[in-house]
């Protein structure tokens, strides 16, 4: 998923990733599960489940175990079950999301609520991204002009965003297949807006956010024109992080 590709490959990769997440989520919700258990719960064939389990094992999200048997053992080999690893469970841990939302709510309330509170959250979001942006800036500046979007995608992937870049009519699209702060951004879109503004500054051009995971879309997608000059800061902020009407 880290390679630059055409749209059909992107869509296929996104669908595969979504189904793997469903498999892992089912194990989280129901505990160690057999292939048959997962196939029945998810409406998939056992062959499809095994394919996704193989990928999840390779990614160290789950691990195979011998099924625990309570009472007398039956004949035959014990069924193999799949359970989340510590790494896989951490990926689903939402406790930090709750803490982040509580912290942003406190900032918003302390600033007086309303427009002032929203502005305070936006200022926090921009400041938070400054530290990350330095690493991204170094990667972009080391790349040739035609490779800057791909360089940004690789830098984002290193931070857990599973990002890719691809050509689009009159520009490029930056796709983020995972968002570590999606649950928080559902309530505070200022996080998405600050990220889009940062992309605009780093790439030196106006960019447009077409879709966000926090908004319910499958992928965060940002359009980056090839020829549009960099906008004024006020113009950049006007559409950053918002889906087009």
mmCIF file of C-alpha atoms in Angstrom:
data_model
loop_
_atom_site.group_PDB
_atom_site.id
_atom_site.type_symbol
_atom_site.label_atom_id
_atom_site.label_comp_id
_atom_site.label_asym_id
_atom_site.label_seq_id
_atom_site.Cartn_x
_atom_site.Cartn_y
_atom_site.Cartn_z
ATOM 1 C CA UNK A 1 0.000 0.000 0.000
ATOM 2 C CA UNK A 2 2.986 2.288 0.110
ATOM 3 C CA UNK A 3 3.580 2.192 -3.628
ATOM 4 C CA UNK A 4 2.372 4.800 -6.034
ATOM 5 C CA UNK A 5 -0.391 3.275 -8.118
ATOM 6 C CA UNK A 6 -3.351 3.920 -10.351
ATOM 7 C CA UNK A 7 -6.910 4.298 -9.057
ATOM 8 C CA UNK A 8 -8.122 0.692 -9.565
ATOM 9 C CA UNK A 9 -5.177 -0.646 -7.563
ATOM 10 C CA UNK A 10 -5.794 1.939 -4.834
ATOM 11 C CA UNK A 11 -9.444 0.993 -4.550
ATOM 12 C CA UNK A 12 -8.610 -2.718 -4.400
ATOM 13 C CA UNK A 13 -5.967 -2.138 -1.750
ATOM 14 C CA UNK A 14 -8.389 -0.025 0.282
ATOM 15 C CA UNK A 15 -11.070 -2.743 0.125
ATOM 16 C CA UNK A 16 -8.597 -5.438 1.208
ATOM 17 C CA UNK A 17 -7.388 -3.263 4.069
ATOM 18 C CA UNK A 18 -10.966 -2.601 5.207
ATOM 19 C CA UNK A 19 -11.805 -6.316 5.261
ATOM 20 C CA UNK A 20 -8.628 -7.130 7.209
ATOM 21 C CA UNK A 21 -9.684 -4.517 9.758
ATOM 22 C CA UNK A 22 -13.089 -6.213 10.043
ATOM 23 C CA UNK A 23 -11.399 -9.548 10.679
ATOM 24 C CA UNK A 24 -9.146 -8.075 13.357
ATOM 25 C CA UNK A 25 -12.050 -6.164 14.915
ATOM 26 C CA UNK A 26 -14.134 -9.340 15.106
ATOM 27 C CA UNK A 27 -11.326 -11.047 17.025
ATOM 28 C CA UNK A 28 -11.115 -8.043 19.350
ATOM 29 C CA UNK A 29 -14.855 -8.108 20.002
ATOM 30 C CA UNK A 30 -15.283 -11.886 20.317
ATOM 31 C CA UNK A 31 -11.907 -13.124 21.517
ATOM 32 C CA UNK A 32 -9.714 -15.849 19.967
ATOM 33 C CA UNK A 33 -11.574 -17.244 16.968
ATOM 34 C CA UNK A 34 -11.345 -20.076 14.482
ATOM 35 C CA UNK A 35 -11.507 -19.608 10.727
ATOM 36 C CA UNK A 36 -15.048 -20.998 10.788
ATOM 37 C CA UNK A 37 -16.074 -18.566 13.542
ATOM 38 C CA UNK A 38 -14.827 -15.584 11.548
ATOM 39 C CA UNK A 39 -16.324 -16.744 8.272
ATOM 40 C CA UNK A 40 -19.730 -17.134 9.913
ATOM 41 C CA UNK A 41 -19.661 -13.767 11.668
ATOM 42 C CA UNK A 42 -18.378 -11.773 8.698
ATOM 43 C CA UNK A 43 -20.171 -13.512 5.848
ATOM 44 C CA UNK A 44 -16.908 -14.454 4.114
ATOM 45 C CA UNK A 45 -15.666 -17.734 2.710
ATOM 46 C CA UNK A 46 -13.158 -19.606 4.829
ATOM 47 C CA UNK A 47 -10.617 -19.262 2.013
ATOM 48 C CA UNK A 48 -11.008 -15.465 2.094
ATOM 49 C CA UNK A 49 -10.688 -15.425 5.882
ATOM 50 C CA UNK A 50 -7.492 -17.471 5.722
ATOM 51 C CA UNK A 51 -5.999 -15.043 3.202
ATOM 52 C CA UNK A 52 -6.666 -12.072 5.479
ATOM 53 C CA UNK A 53 -5.439 -13.958 8.536
ATOM 54 C CA UNK A 54 -2.158 -14.735 6.762
ATOM 55 C CA UNK A 55 -1.664 -11.009 6.104
ATOM 56 C CA UNK A 56 -2.523 -10.090 9.686
ATOM 57 C CA UNK A 57 -0.103 -12.692 11.045
ATOM 58 C CA UNK A 58 2.643 -11.306 8.790
ATOM 59 C CA UNK A 59 1.888 -7.796 10.099
ATOM 60 C CA UNK A 60 2.069 -9.067 13.717
ATOM 61 C CA UNK A 61 -1.512 -7.979 14.366
ATOM 62 C CA UNK A 62 -2.689 -11.503 15.262
ATOM 63 C CA UNK A 63 -1.070 -14.821 16.102
ATOM 64 C CA UNK A 64 -2.238 -18.454 15.825
ATOM 65 C CA UNK A 65 -2.745 -20.422 19.010
ATOM 66 C CA UNK A 66 -3.919 -23.847 20.026
ATOM 67 C CA UNK A 67 -7.516 -23.637 21.179
ATOM 68 C CA UNK A 68 -7.938 -24.133 24.898
ATOM 69 C CA UNK A 69 -10.160 -27.080 25.695
ATOM 70 C CA UNK A 70 -11.962 -27.198 29.007
ATOM 71 C CA UNK A 71 -12.959 -30.647 30.251
ATOM 72 C CA UNK A 72 -12.322 -33.876 28.372
ATOM 73 C CA UNK A 73 -10.510 -33.556 25.040
ATOM 74 C CA UNK A 74 -12.212 -34.829 21.933
ATOM 75 C CA UNK A 75 -10.443 -36.920 19.321
ATOM 76 C CA UNK A 76 -8.424 -35.259 16.613
ATOM 77 C CA UNK A 77 -6.184 -32.224 16.561
ATOM 78 C CA UNK A 78 -7.364 -29.199 18.559
ATOM 79 C CA UNK A 79 -8.718 -26.388 16.415
ATOM 80 C CA UNK A 80 -6.390 -23.494 15.715
ATOM 81 C CA UNK A 81 -7.609 -20.106 16.904
ATOM 82 C CA UNK A 82 -6.335 -16.624 16.114
ATOM 83 C CA UNK A 83 -5.852 -14.001 18.792
ATOM 84 C CA UNK A 84 -4.664 -10.397 18.796
ATOM 85 C CA UNK A 85 -1.041 -9.740 19.660
ATOM 86 C CA UNK A 86 -0.125 -6.918 22.036
ATOM 87 C CA UNK A 87 0.704 -4.828 18.964
ATOM 88 C CA UNK A 88 -2.679 -5.583 17.421
ATOM 89 C CA UNK A 89 -4.557 -4.744 20.602
ATOM 90 C CA UNK A 90 -2.685 -1.446 20.922
ATOM 91 C CA UNK A 91 -3.921 -0.520 17.446
ATOM 92 C CA UNK A 92 -7.496 -0.731 18.701
ATOM 93 C CA UNK A 93 -6.913 0.896 22.072
ATOM 94 C CA UNK A 94 -9.193 3.921 22.227
ATOM 95 C CA UNK A 95 -8.251 5.152 25.719
ATOM 96 C CA UNK A 96 -5.923 7.804 24.308
ATOM 97 C CA UNK A 97 -8.712 9.003 22.016
ATOM 98 C CA UNK A 98 -10.894 9.630 25.059
ATOM 99 C CA UNK A 99 -8.068 11.469 26.786
ATOM 100 C CA UNK A 100 -7.423 13.597 23.666
ATOM 101 C CA UNK A 101 -11.097 14.528 23.290
ATOM 102 C CA UNK A 102 -11.305 15.451 26.987
ATOM 103 C CA UNK A 103 -8.190 17.619 26.644
ATOM 104 C CA UNK A 104 -9.512 19.448 23.570
ATOM 105 C CA UNK A 105 -12.872 19.939 25.226
ATOM 106 C CA UNK A 106 -11.074 21.499 28.214
ATOM 107 C CA UNK A 107 -9.109 23.834 25.897
ATOM 108 C CA UNK A 108 -12.318 24.822 24.126
ATOM 109 C CA UNK A 109 -14.190 25.478 27.371
ATOM 110 C CA UNK A 110 -11.301 27.318 29.048
ATOM 111 C CA UNK A 111 -11.021 29.657 26.056
ATOM 112 C CA UNK A 112 -14.638 30.682 26.546
ATOM 113 C CA UNK A 113 -16.438 28.346 24.150
ATOM 114 C CA UNK A 114 -18.045 29.422 20.888
ATOM 115 C CA UNK A 115 -15.806 30.963 18.244
ATOM 116 C CA UNK A 116 -13.050 31.646 20.788
ATOM 117 C CA UNK A 117 -13.030 28.011 21.863
ATOM 118 C CA UNK A 118 -12.893 26.784 18.267
ATOM 119 C CA UNK A 119 -10.006 29.158 17.556
ATOM 120 C CA UNK A 120 -8.104 27.848 20.596
ATOM 121 C CA UNK A 121 -8.492 24.247 19.423
ATOM 122 C CA UNK A 122 -7.373 25.268 15.927
ATOM 123 C CA UNK A 123 -4.280 26.976 17.372
ATOM 124 C CA UNK A 124 -3.447 23.825 19.342
ATOM 125 C CA UNK A 125 -3.888 21.661 16.215
ATOM 126 C CA UNK A 126 -1.539 23.868 14.176
ATOM 127 C CA UNK A 127 1.074 23.905 16.933
ATOM 128 C CA UNK A 128 0.877 20.110 17.289
ATOM 129 C CA UNK A 129 1.672 19.621 13.612
ATOM 130 C CA UNK A 130 4.695 21.920 13.607
ATOM 131 C CA UNK A 131 6.973 19.283 15.151
ATOM 132 C CA UNK A 132 5.819 16.632 12.652
ATOM 133 C CA UNK A 133 6.091 19.074 9.762
ATOM 134 C CA UNK A 134 9.838 19.503 10.242
ATOM 135 C CA UNK A 135 10.472 15.851 9.393
ATOM 136 C CA UNK A 136 8.120 16.058 6.419
ATOM 137 C CA UNK A 137 9.810 19.253 5.203
ATOM 138 C CA UNK A 138 13.223 17.592 5.190
ATOM 139 C CA UNK A 139 11.882 14.684 3.105
ATOM 140 C CA UNK A 140 10.183 17.015 0.619
ATOM 141 C CA UNK A 141 13.190 19.309 0.201
ATOM 142 C CA UNK A 142 15.420 16.300 -0.521
ATOM 143 C CA UNK A 143 13.129 15.177 -3.367
ATOM 144 C CA UNK A 144 12.973 16.559 -6.929
ATOM 145 C CA UNK A 145 9.952 18.805 -7.638
ATOM 146 C CA UNK A 146 8.071 16.025 -9.432
ATOM 147 C CA UNK A 147 8.612 13.648 -6.488
ATOM 148 C CA UNK A 148 7.564 15.862 -3.603
ATOM 149 C CA UNK A 149 4.073 14.439 -3.156
ATOM 150 C CA UNK A 150 5.462 10.911 -3.131
ATOM 151 C CA UNK A 151 8.112 11.994 -0.601
ATOM 152 C CA UNK A 152 5.397 13.398 1.652
ATOM 153 C CA UNK A 153 3.418 10.152 1.308
ATOM 154 C CA UNK A 154 6.431 8.103 2.402
ATOM 155 C CA UNK A 155 7.046 10.411 5.377
ATOM 156 C CA UNK A 156 3.402 10.137 6.410
ATOM 157 C CA UNK A 157 3.550 6.347 6.111
ATOM 158 C CA UNK A 158 6.465 6.316 8.524
ATOM 159 C CA UNK A 159 4.140 8.031 11.031
ATOM 160 C CA UNK A 160 1.423 5.424 10.577
ATOM 161 C CA UNK A 161 -0.801 7.063 7.966
ATOM 162 C CA UNK A 162 -0.346 4.353 5.275
ATOM 163 C CA UNK A 163 -0.154 7.072 2.623
ATOM 164 C CA UNK A 164 0.203 6.783 -1.137
ATOM 165 C CA UNK A 165 0.502 9.252 -4.017
ATOM 166 C CA UNK A 166 -0.919 8.920 -7.492
ATOM 167 C CA UNK A 167 -1.375 10.964 -10.634
ATOM 168 C CA UNK A 168 -4.731 12.649 -11.197
ATOM 169 C CA UNK A 169 -6.070 14.975 -13.912
ATOM 170 C CA UNK A 170 -4.120 18.280 -13.726
ATOM 171 C CA UNK A 171 -2.435 17.244 -10.518
ATOM 172 C CA UNK A 172 -1.872 14.505 -7.963
ATOM 173 C CA UNK A 173 -3.792 12.901 -5.129
ATOM 174 C CA UNK A 174 -2.345 12.171 -1.715
ATOM 175 C CA UNK A 175 -4.269 9.305 -0.086
ATOM 176 C CA UNK A 176 -4.004 8.421 3.617
ATOM 177 C CA UNK A 177 -5.494 4.987 4.223
ATOM 178 C CA UNK A 178 -5.207 5.232 7.998
ATOM 179 C CA UNK A 179 -5.615 8.119 10.426
ATOM 180 C CA UNK A 180 -4.340 7.663 14.003
ATOM 181 C CA UNK A 181 -6.541 10.550 15.223
ATOM 182 C CA UNK A 182 -9.688 9.816 13.196
ATOM 183 C CA UNK A 183 -11.926 9.289 16.225
ATOM 184 C CA UNK A 184 -10.830 12.594 17.738
ATOM 185 C CA UNK A 185 -11.126 14.445 14.425
ATOM 186 C CA UNK A 186 -14.762 13.338 14.147
ATOM 187 C CA UNK A 187 -15.493 15.782 16.965
ATOM 188 C CA UNK A 188 -12.750 18.287 16.236
ATOM 189 C CA UNK A 189 -12.310 18.820 12.466
ATOM 190 C CA UNK A 190 -9.740 21.496 13.263
ATOM 191 C CA UNK A 191 -7.216 18.626 13.306
ATOM 192 C CA UNK A 192 -7.976 17.864 9.645
ATOM 193 C CA UNK A 193 -7.932 21.544 8.743
ATOM 194 C CA UNK A 194 -4.543 22.087 10.362
ATOM 195 C CA UNK A 195 -3.132 19.053 8.564
ATOM 196 C CA UNK A 196 -4.349 20.324 5.194
ATOM 197 C CA UNK A 197 -2.901 23.775 5.844
ATOM 198 C CA UNK A 198 0.412 22.105 6.694
ATOM 199 C CA UNK A 199 0.392 20.150 3.425
ATOM 200 C CA UNK A 200 -0.214 23.404 1.554
ATOM 201 C CA UNK A 201 2.775 25.111 3.200
ATOM 202 C CA UNK A 202 5.066 22.115 2.741
ATOM 203 C CA UNK A 203 4.247 21.671 -0.942
ATOM 204 C CA UNK A 204 4.137 25.382 -1.724
ATOM 205 C CA UNK A 205 0.733 25.290 -3.398
ATOM 206 C CA UNK A 206 -2.935 25.455 -2.568
ATOM 207 C CA UNK A 207 -4.314 21.965 -1.848
ATOM 208 C CA UNK A 208 -7.892 20.769 -1.486
ATOM 209 C CA UNK A 209 -9.114 18.069 0.889
ATOM 210 C CA UNK A 210 -11.616 15.929 -1.015
ATOM 211 C CA UNK A 211 -12.434 13.334 1.638
ATOM 212 C CA UNK A 212 -11.566 12.419 5.212
ATOM 213 C CA UNK A 213 -11.819 9.237 7.256
ATOM 214 C CA UNK A 214 -13.138 11.337 10.148
ATOM 215 C CA UNK A 215 -15.987 12.500 7.899
ATOM 216 C CA UNK A 216 -16.924 8.881 7.172
ATOM 217 C CA UNK A 217 -14.983 8.391 3.936
ATOM 218 C CA UNK A 218 -12.804 5.341 3.409
ATOM 219 C CA UNK A 219 -9.623 7.318 2.709
ATOM 220 C CA UNK A 220 -8.358 10.825 3.460
ATOM 221 C CA UNK A 221 -7.791 12.254 -0.015
ATOM 222 C CA UNK A 222 -6.040 15.534 -0.798
ATOM 223 C CA UNK A 223 -5.842 17.014 -4.298
ATOM 224 C CA UNK A 224 -2.578 18.743 -5.168
ATOM 225 C CA UNK A 225 -2.568 20.766 -8.420
ATOM 226 C CA UNK A 226 0.613 20.873 -10.455
ATOM 227 C CA UNK A 227 0.427 24.450 -11.651
ATOM 228 C CA UNK A 228 -1.648 26.438 -9.146
ATOM 229 C CA UNK A 229 0.486 29.008 -7.297
ATOM 230 C CA UNK A 230 0.617 29.035 -3.507
ATOM 231 C CA UNK A 231 -2.393 30.868 -2.034
ATOM 232 C CA UNK A 232 -2.490 33.490 0.645
ATOM 233 C CA UNK A 233 -2.802 32.106 4.204
ATOM 234 C CA UNK A 234 -6.438 33.233 4.416
ATOM 235 C CA UNK A 235 -7.337 31.491 1.182
ATOM 236 C CA UNK A 236 -5.587 28.296 2.286
ATOM 237 C CA UNK A 237 -7.524 28.202 5.537
ATOM 238 C CA UNK A 238 -10.873 28.742 3.804
ATOM 239 C CA UNK A 239 -11.124 25.218 2.337
ATOM 240 C CA UNK A 240 -8.616 23.244 4.373
ATOM 241 C CA UNK A 241 -10.012 20.014 5.774
ATOM 242 C CA UNK A 242 -13.508 20.429 4.327
ATOM 243 C CA UNK A 243 -15.214 18.245 1.763
ATOM 244 C CA UNK A 244 -16.361 20.098 -1.354
ATOM 245 C CA UNK A 245 -20.074 20.824 -1.483
#
